[in-house]
Coordinates of C-alpha atoms in Angstrom, one line a residue:
X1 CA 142.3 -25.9 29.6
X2 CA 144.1 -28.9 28.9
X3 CA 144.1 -32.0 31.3
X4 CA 147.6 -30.5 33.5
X5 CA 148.3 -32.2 36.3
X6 CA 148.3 -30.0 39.9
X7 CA 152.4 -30.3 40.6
X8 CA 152.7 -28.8 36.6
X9 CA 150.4 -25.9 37.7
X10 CA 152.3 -25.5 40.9
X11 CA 155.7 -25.7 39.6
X12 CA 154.9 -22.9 37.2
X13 CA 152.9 -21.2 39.5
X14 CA 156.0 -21.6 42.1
X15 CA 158.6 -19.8 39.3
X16 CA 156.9 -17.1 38.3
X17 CA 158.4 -15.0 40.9
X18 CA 160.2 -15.3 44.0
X19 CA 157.5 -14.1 46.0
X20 CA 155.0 -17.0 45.5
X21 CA 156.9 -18.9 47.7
X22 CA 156.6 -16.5 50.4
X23 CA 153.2 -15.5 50.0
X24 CA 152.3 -18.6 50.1
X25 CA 154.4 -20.2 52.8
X26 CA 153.4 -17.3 55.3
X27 CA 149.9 -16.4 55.6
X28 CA 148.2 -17.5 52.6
X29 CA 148.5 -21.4 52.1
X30 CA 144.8 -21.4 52.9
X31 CA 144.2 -19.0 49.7
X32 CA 146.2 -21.3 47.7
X33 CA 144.2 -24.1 48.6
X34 CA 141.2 -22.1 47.3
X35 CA 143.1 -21.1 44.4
X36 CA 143.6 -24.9 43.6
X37 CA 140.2 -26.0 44.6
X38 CA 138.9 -23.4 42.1
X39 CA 140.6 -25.4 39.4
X40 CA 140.2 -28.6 40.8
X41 CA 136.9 -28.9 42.7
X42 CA 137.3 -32.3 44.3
X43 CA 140.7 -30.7 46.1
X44 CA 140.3 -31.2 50.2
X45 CA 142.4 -28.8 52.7
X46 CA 144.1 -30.3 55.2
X47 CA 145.7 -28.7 58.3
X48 CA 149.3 -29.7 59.5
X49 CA 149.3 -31.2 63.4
X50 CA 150.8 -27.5 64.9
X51 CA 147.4 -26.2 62.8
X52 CA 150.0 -23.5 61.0
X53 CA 149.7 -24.6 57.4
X54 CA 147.3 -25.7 54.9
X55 CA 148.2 -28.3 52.7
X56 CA 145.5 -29.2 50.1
X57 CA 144.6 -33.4 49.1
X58 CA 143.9 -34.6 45.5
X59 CA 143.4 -38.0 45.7
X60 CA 146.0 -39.8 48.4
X61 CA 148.8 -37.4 48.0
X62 CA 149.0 -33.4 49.4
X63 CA 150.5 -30.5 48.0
X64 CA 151.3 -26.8 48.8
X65 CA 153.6 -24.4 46.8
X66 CA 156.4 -26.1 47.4
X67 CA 155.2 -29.4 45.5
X68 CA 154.4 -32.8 46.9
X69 CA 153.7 -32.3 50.9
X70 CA 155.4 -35.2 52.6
X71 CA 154.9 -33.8 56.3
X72 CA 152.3 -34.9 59.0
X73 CA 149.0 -33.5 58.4
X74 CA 145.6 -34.1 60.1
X75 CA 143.7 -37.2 59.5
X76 CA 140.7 -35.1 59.0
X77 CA 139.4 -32.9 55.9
X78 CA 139.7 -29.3 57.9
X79 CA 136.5 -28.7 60.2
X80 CA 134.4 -25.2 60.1
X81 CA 136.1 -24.0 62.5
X82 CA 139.7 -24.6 61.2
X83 CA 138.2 -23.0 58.2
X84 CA 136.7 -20.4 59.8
X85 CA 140.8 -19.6 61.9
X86 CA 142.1 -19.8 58.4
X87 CA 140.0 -17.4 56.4
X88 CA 141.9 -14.8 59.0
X89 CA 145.3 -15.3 57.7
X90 CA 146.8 -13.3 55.4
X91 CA 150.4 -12.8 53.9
X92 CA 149.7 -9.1 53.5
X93 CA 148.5 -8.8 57.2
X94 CA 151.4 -9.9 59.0
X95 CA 154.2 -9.1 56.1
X96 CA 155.8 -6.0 54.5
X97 CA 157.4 -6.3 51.0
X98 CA 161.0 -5.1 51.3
X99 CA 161.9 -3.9 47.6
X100 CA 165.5 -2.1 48.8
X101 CA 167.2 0.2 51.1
X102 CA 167.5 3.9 50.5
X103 CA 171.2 4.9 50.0
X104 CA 171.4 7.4 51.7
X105 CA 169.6 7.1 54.9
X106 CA 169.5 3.3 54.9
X107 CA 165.2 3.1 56.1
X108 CA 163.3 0.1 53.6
X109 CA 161.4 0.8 50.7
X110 CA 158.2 -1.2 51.1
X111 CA 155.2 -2.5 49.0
X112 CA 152.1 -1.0 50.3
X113 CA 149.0 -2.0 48.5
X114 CA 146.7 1.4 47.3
X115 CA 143.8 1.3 49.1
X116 CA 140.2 0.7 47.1
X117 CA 139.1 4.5 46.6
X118 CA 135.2 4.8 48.3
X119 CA 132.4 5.9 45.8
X120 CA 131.0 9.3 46.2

């Protein structure tokens, strides 16, 4: 992979679909950390002060999917149990997809994830 700079990955990552934002922005931030930290190993996460977001360091400036972070955050790399809180949340776990209304009865069509089939 060539030498790309984390707010070039993030913009991209950020336009691919309108969703990203979402997903990311409401009950995942901590997975994009680990997303970015699987790229970038030296990435640190960093909890906001209301300890509701994730924001991830490289070097002395913090990002999430929105771009360059310029709220408060901790002055502390996250501690195990901040990690351990975060490792709960989950977009899919507190969100549905709403794809459209049906016309006729007006009742959303949601995404529901297939559930992993069990081996026999």
């Amino acid at each position: 992979m060539k030498n790309i700079k984390p707010i070039e990955l993030i913009t991209s990552l950020r336009q691919t679909d309108e969703y990203i934002k979402a997903i990311f922005t409401h009950g995942s931030c901590y997975k994009f950390h680990l997303f970015l930290k699987s790229i970038w190993p030296e990435a640190s996460p960093y909890m906001t002060p209301d300890k509701q977001h994730v924001v991830t360091r490289f070097g002395t400036k913090f990002y999430d999917i929105n771009g360059l972070y310029s709220g408060k955050v901790e002055k502390y790399v996250m501690k195990k149990a901040d990690i351990e809180l975060v490792k709960t949340w989950s977009f899919k776990k507190q969100n549905l997809l709403k794809l459209t209304e049906c016309k006729i009865c007006g009742e959303p069509f949601v995404y529901e994830p297939k559930t992993k089939a069990t081996p026999k």
